[in-house]
mmCIF file of C-alpha atoms and ligand atoms in Angstrom:
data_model
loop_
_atom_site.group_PDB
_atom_site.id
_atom_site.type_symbol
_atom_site.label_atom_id
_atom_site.label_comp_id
_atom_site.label_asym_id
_atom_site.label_seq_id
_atom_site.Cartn_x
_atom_site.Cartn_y
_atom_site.Cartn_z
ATOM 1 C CA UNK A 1 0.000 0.000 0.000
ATOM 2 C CA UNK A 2 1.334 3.114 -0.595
ATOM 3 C CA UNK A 3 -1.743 5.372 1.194
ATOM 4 C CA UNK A 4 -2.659 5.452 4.979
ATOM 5 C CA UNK A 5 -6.261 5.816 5.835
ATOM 6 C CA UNK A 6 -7.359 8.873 7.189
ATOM 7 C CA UNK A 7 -11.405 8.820 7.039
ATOM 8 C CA UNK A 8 -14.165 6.440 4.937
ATOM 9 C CA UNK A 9 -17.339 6.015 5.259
ATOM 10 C CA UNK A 10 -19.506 2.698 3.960
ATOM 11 C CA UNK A 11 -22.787 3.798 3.096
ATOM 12 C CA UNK A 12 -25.625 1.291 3.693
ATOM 13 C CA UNK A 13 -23.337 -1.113 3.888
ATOM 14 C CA UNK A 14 -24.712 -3.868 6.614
ATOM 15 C CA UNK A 15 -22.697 -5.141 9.924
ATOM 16 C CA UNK A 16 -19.503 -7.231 8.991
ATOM 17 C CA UNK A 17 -20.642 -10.993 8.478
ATOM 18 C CA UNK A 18 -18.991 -13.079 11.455
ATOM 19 C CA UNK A 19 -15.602 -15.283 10.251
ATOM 20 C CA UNK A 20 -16.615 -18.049 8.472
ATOM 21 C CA UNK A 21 -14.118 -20.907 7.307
ATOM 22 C CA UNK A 22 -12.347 -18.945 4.398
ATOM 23 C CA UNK A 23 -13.137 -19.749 0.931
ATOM 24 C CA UNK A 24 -12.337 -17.495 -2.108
ATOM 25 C CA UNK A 25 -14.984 -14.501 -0.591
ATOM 26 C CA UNK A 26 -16.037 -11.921 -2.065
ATOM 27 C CA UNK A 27 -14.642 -8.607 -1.662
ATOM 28 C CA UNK A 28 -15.908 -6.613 1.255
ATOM 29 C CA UNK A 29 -18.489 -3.473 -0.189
ATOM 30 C CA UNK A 30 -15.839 -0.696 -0.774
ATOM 31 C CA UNK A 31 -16.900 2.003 0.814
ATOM 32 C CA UNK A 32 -18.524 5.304 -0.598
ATOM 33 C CA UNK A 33 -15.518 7.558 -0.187
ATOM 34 C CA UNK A 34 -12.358 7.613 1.365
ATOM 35 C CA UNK A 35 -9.408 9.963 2.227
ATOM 36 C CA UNK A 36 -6.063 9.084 2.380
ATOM 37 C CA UNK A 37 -3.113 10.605 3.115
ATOM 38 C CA UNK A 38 -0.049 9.351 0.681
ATOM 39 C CA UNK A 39 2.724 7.222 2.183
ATOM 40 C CA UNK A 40 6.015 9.233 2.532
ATOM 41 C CA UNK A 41 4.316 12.437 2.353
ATOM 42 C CA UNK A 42 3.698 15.248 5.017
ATOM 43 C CA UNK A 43 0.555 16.799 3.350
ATOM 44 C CA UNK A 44 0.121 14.984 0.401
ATOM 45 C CA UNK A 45 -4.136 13.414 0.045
ATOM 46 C CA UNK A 46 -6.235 11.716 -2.155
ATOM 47 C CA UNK A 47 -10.067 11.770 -1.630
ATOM 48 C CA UNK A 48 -11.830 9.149 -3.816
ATOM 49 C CA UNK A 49 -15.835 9.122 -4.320
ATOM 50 C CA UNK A 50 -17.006 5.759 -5.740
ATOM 51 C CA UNK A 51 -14.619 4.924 -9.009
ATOM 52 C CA UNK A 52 -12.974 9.048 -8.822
ATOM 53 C CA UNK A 53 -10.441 10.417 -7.343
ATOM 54 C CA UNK A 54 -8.699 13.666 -6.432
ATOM 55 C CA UNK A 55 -5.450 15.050 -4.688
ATOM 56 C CA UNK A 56 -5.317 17.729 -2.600
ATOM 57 C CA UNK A 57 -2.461 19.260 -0.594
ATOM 58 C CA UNK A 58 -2.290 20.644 2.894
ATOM 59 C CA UNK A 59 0.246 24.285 3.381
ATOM 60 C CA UNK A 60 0.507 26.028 6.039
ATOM 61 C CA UNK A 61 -0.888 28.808 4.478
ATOM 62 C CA UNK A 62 -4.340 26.946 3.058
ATOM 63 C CA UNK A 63 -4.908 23.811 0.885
ATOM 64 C CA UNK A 64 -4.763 23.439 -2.935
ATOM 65 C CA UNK A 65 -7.380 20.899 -4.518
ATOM 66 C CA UNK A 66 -8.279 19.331 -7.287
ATOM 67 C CA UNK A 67 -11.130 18.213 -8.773
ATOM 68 C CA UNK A 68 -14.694 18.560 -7.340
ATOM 69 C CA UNK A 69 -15.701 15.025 -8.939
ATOM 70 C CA UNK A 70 -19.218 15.694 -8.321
ATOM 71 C CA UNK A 71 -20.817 15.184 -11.797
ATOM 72 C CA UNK A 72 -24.979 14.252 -11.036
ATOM 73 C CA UNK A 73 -24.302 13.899 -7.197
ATOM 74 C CA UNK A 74 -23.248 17.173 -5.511
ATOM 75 C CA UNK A 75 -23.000 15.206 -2.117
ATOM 76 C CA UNK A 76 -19.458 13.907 -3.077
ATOM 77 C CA UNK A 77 -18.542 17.802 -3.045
ATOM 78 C CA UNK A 78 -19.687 18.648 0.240
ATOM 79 C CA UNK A 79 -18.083 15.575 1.788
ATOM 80 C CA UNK A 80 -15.023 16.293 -0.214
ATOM 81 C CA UNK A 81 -15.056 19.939 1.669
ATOM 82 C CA UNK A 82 -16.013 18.484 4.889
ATOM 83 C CA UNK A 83 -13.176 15.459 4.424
ATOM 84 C CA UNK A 84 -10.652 18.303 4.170
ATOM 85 C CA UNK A 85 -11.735 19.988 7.006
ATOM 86 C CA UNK A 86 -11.216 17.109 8.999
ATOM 87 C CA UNK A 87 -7.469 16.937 7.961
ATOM 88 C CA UNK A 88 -7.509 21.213 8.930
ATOM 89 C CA UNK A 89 -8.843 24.231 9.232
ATOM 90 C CA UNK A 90 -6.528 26.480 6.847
ATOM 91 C CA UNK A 91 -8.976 27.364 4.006
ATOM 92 C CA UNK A 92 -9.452 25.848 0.405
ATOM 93 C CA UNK A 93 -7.191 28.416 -1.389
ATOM 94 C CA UNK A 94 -7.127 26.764 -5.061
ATOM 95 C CA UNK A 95 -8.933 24.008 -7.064
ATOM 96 C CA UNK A 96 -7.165 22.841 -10.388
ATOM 97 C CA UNK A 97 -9.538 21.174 -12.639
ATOM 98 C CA UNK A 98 -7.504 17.981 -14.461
ATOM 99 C CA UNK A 99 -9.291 19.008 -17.862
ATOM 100 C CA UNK A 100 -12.718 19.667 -18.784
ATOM 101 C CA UNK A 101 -14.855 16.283 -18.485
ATOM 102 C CA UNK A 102 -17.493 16.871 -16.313
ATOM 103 C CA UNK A 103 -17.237 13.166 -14.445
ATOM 104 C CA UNK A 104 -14.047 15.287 -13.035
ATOM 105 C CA UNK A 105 -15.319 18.733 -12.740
ATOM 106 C CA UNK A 106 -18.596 19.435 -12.436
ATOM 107 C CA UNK A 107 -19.911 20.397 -8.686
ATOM 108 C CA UNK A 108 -17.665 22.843 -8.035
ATOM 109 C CA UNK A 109 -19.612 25.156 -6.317
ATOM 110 C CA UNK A 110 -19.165 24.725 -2.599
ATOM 111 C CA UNK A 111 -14.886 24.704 -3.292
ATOM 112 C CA UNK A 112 -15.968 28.137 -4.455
ATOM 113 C CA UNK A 113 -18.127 29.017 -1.877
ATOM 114 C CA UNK A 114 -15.588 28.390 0.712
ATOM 115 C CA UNK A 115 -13.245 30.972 -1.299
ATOM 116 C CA UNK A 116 -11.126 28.888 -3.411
ATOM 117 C CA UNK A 117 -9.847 30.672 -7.246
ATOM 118 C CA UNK A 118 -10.745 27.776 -10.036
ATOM 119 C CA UNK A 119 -7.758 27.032 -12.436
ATOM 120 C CA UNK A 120 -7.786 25.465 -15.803
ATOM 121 C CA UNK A 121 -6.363 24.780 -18.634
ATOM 122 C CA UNK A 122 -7.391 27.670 -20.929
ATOM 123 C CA UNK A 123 -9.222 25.236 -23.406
ATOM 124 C CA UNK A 124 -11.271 24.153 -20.794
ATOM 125 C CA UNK A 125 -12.571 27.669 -19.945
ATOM 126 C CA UNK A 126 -13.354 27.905 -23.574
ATOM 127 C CA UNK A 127 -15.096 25.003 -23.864
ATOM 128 C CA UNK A 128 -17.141 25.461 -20.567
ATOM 129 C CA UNK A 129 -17.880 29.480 -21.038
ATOM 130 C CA UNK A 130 -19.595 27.762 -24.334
ATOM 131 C CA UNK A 131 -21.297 25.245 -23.026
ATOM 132 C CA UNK A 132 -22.740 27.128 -19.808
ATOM 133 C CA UNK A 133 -23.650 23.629 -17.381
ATOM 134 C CA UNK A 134 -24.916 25.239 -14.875
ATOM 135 C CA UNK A 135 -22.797 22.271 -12.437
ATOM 136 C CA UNK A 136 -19.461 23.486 -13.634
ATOM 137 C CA UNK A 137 -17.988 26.585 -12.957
ATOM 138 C CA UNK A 138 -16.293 28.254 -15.354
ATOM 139 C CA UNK A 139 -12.617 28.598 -14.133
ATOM 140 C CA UNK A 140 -11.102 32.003 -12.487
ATOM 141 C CA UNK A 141 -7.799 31.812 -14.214
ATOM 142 C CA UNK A 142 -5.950 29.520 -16.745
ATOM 143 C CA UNK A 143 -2.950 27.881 -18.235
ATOM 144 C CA UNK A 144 -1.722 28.072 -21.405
ATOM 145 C CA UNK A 145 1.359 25.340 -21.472
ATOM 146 C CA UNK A 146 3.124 25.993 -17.601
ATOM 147 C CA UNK A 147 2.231 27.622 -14.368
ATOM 148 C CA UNK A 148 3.908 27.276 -11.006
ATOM 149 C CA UNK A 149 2.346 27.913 -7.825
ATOM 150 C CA UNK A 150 3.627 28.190 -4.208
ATOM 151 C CA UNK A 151 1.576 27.660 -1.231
ATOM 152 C CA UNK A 152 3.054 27.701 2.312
ATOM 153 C CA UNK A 153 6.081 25.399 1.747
ATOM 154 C CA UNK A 154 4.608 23.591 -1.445
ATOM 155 C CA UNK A 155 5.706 24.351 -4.776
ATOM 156 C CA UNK A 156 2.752 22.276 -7.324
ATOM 157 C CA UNK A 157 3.679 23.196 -11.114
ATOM 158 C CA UNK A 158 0.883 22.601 -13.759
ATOM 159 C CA UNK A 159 1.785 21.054 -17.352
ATOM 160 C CA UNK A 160 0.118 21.601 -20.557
ATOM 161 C CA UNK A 161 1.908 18.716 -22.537
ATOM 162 C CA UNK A 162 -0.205 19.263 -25.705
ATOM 163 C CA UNK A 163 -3.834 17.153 -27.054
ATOM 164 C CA UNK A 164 -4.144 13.697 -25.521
ATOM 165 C CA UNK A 165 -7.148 12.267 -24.243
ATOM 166 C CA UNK A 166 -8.944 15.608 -23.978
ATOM 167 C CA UNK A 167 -7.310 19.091 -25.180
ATOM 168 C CA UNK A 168 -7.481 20.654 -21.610
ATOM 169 C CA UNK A 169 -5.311 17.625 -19.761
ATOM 170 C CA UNK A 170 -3.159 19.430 -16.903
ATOM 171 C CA UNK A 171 -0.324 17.254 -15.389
ATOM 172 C CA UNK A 172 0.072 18.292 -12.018
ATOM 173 C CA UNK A 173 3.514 18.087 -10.444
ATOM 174 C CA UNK A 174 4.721 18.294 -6.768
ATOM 175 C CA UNK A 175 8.653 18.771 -7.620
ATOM 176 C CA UNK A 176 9.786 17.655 -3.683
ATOM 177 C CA UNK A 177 7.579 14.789 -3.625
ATOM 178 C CA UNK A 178 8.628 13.542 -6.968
ATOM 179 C CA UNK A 179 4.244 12.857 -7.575
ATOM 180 C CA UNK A 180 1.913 13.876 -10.344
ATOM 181 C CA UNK A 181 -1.802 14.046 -10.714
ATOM 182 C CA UNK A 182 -2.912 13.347 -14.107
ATOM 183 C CA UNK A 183 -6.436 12.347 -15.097
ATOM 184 C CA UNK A 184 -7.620 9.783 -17.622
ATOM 185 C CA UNK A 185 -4.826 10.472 -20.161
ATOM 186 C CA UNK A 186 -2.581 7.842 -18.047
ATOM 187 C CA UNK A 187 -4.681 5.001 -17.221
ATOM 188 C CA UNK A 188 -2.848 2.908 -14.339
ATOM 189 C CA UNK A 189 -2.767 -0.718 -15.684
ATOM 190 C CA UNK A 190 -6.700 -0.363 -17.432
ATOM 191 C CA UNK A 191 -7.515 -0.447 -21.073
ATOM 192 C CA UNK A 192 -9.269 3.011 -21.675
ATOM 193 C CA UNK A 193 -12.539 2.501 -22.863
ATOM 194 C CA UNK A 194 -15.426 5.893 -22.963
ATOM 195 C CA UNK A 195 -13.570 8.538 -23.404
ATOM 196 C CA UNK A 196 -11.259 7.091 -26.515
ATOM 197 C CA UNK A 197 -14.229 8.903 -28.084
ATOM 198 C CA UNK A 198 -13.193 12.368 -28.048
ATOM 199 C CA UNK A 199 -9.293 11.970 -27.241
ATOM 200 C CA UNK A 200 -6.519 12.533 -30.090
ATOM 201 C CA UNK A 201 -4.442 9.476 -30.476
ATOM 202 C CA UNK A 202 -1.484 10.296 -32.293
ATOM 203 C CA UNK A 203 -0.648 13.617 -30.124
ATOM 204 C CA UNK A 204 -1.449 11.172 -27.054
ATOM 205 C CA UNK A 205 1.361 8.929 -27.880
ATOM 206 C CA UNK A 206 3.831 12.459 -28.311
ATOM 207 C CA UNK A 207 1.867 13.819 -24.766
ATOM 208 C CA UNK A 208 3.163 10.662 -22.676
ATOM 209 C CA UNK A 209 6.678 10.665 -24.102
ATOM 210 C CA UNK A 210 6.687 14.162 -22.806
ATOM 211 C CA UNK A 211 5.477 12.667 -19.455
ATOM 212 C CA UNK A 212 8.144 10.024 -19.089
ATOM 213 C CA UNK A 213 10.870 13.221 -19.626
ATOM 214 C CA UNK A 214 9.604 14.481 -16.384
ATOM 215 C CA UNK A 215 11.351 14.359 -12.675
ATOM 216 C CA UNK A 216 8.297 12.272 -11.214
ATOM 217 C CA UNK A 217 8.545 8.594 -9.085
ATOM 218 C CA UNK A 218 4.528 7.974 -8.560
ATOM 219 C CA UNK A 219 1.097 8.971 -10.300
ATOM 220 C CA UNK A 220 -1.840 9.565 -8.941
ATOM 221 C CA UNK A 221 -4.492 8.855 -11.199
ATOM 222 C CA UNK A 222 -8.410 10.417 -11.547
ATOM 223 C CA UNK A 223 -9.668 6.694 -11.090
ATOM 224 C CA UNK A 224 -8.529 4.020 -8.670
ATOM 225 C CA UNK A 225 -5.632 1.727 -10.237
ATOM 226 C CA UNK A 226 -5.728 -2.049 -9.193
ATOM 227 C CA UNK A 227 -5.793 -2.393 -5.263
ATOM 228 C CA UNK A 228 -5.564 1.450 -5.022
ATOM 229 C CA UNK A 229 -2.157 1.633 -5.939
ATOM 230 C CA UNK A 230 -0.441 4.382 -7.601
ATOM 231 C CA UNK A 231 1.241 4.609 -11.229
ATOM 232 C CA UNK A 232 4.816 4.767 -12.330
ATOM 233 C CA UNK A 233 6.880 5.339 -15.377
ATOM 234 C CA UNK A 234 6.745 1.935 -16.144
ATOM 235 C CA UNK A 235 2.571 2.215 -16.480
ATOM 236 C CA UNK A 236 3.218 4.896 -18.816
ATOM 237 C CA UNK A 237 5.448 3.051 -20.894
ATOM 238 C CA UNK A 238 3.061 0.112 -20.992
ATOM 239 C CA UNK A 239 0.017 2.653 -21.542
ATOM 240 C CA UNK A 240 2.026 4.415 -24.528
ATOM 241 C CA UNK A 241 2.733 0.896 -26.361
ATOM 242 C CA UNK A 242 -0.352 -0.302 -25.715
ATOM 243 C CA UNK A 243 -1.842 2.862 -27.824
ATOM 244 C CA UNK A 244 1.393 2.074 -30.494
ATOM 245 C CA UNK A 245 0.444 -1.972 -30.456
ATOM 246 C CA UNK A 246 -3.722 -0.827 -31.335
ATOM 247 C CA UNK A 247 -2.441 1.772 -33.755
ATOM 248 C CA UNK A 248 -0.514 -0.082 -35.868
ATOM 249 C CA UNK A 249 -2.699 -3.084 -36.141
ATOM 250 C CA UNK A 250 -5.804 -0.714 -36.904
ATOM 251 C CA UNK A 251 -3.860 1.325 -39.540
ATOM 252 C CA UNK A 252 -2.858 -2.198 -41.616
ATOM 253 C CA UNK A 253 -6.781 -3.150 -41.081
ATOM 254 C CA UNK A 254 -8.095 0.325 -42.304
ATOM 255 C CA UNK A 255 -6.369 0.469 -45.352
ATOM 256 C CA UNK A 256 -7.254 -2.700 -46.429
ATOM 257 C CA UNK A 257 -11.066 -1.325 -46.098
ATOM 258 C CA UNK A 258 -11.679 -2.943 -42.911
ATOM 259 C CA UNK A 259 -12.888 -0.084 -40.816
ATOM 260 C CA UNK A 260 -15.707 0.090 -39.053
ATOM 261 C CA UNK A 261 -17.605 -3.143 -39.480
ATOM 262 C CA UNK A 262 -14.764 -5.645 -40.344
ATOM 263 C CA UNK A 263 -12.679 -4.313 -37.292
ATOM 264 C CA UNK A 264 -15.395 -3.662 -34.543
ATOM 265 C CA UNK A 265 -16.594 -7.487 -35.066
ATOM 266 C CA UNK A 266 -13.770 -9.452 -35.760
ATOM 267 C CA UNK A 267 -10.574 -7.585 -33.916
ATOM 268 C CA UNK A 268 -9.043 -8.385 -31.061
ATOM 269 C CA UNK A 269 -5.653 -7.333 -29.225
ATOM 270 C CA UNK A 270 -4.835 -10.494 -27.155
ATOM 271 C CA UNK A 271 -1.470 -9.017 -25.844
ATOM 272 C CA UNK A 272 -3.654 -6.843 -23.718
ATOM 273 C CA UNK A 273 -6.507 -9.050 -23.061
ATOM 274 C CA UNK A 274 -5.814 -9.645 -19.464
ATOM 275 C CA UNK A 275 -5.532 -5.992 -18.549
ATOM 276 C CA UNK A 276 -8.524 -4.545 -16.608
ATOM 277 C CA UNK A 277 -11.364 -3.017 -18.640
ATOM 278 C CA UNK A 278 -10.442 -4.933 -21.977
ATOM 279 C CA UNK A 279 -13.938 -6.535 -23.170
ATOM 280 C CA UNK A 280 -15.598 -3.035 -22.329
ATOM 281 C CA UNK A 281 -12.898 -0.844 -23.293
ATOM 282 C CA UNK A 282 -11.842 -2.939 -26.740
ATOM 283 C CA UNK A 283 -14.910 -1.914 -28.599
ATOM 284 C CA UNK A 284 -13.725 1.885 -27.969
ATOM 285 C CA UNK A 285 -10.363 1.723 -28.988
ATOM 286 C CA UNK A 286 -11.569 0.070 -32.230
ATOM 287 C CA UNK A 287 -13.772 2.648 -33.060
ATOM 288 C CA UNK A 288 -11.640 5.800 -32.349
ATOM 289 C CA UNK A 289 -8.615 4.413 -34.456
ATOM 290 C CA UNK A 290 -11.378 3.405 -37.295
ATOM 291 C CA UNK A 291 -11.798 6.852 -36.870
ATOM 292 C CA UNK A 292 -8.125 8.140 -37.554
ATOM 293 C CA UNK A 293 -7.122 5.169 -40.025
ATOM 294 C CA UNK A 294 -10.048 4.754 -41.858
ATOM 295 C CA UNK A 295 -11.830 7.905 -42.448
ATOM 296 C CA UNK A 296 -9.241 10.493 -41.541
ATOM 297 C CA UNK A 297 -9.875 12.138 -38.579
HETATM 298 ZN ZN1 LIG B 301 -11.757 12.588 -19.102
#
């Protein structure tokens, strides 16, 4: 493990079951949310709410967070507030939004409320002052490609490492803790499989190069990896040839006229069929390199 808990809650979850003589159970009901701080760190949290998951960072002078993850259920804001008041009482000073999905950003409201400034990437303020949700706030200021700020003792520098899988995805780096936040553009040991729809998979490949250039040890990603844990270059790696691996195979396929129907039916990648997500998430891939291969875009 590389987190300690610091507070969870199980919703409706009933009384443990006595010990029975152990067979291959069933996991135990995760529960709702939970905060924990990271192993090795001072100040250094992740709050998750059901399959999301956001850092946030501790100063003296006030905390920096990320991510309101409260898209259709604004109670995972307010217990994402009330989670970091439990861990202190300096006030929310920032919240960085990852990029502009709204399973990451929408609900900011009460981050605002309690006087935090909303930071984006300056594509997602475009996109958002367009599309007016009334859920997600428009961000205060932006990024173009780098920003740096310093809070109490922290130093967190943001990363615009070009289009990937949205054109808004911030890496955020903690330079003295050697960790990153980045959200859904480095899966941790999953096969992507939704939001291939929109993402740009040849600049993807160049965006994680960029990523394994950078002074980082772990990853914290915007959904859970396998038994919590976090990411490292070597997920990276294996996330950039897994995109390399579908790309190539789907470019041969395309331009022998096999895109969509051929492809989506018939194609499989069995060097990645054991990887988490791969039945749902295969389908997905498919279709988004039919997309580039076959038709151009
Ligand atoms: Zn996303």
């Amino acid at each position: 493990m590389t987190t300690v808990l610091v507070g969870s809650a199980r919703a409706q979850t009933p009384p443990a079951q006595p010990a029975a003589p152990a067979a291959p159970a069933a996991q135990p009901p995760r529960p709702t949310f939970e905060t924990k701080k990271v192993e090795g760190t001072d100040n250094v949290y992740i709050f998750r709410y059901q399959d999301h998951q956001a850092m946030f960072v501790v100063t003296r002078d006030g905390v920096i967070a990320t991510d309101p993850i409260g898209y259709g259920r604004p109670q995972a804001v307010t217990t994402y507030v009330a989670e970091i008041k439990k861990v202190t009482q300096q006030p929310i000073k920032y919240l960085i939004y990852s990029h502009h999905h709204f399973d990451h950003i929408a609900g900011g409201k009460p981050f605002k409320d309690a006087g935090a400034a909303i930071i984006a990437h300056k594509n997602a303020k475009t996109r958002l002052a367009v599309l007016q949700d009334p859920a997600t706030l428009v961000p205060d200021e932006t990024v173009d490609t780098v920003r740096t700020i310093k809070l109490g003792d922290t130093v967190l520098e943001f990363s615009y490492l070009g289009l990937n899988h949205s054109d808004s995805s911030l890496v955020m780096r903690l330079p003295k803790e050697k960790i990153i936040f980045a959200v859904d553009f480095i899966p941790v040991g999953s096969i992507p499989a939704r939001g291939m729809i929109d993402s740009y998979p040849l600049e993807w490949e160049e965006s994680l190069k960029k990523v394994l250039a950078m002074d980082w040890e772990r990853l914290i990603p915007g959904h859970p990896g396998p038994g919590d844990r976090l990411g490292t270059k070597e997920d990276v790696q294996n996330f950039l040839t897994f995109l390399q691996d579908a790309s190539a195979e789907i470019r041969v396929a395309a331009r022998e006229g096999k895109c969509w129907d051929k492809v989506e039916k018939e194609m499989k990648l069995p060097k990645y069929a054991h990887w988490p997500g791969y039945e749902q998430g295969l389908p997905f891939v498919l279709r988004r390199y039919c997309g580039l291969w076959g038709r151009g875009t």
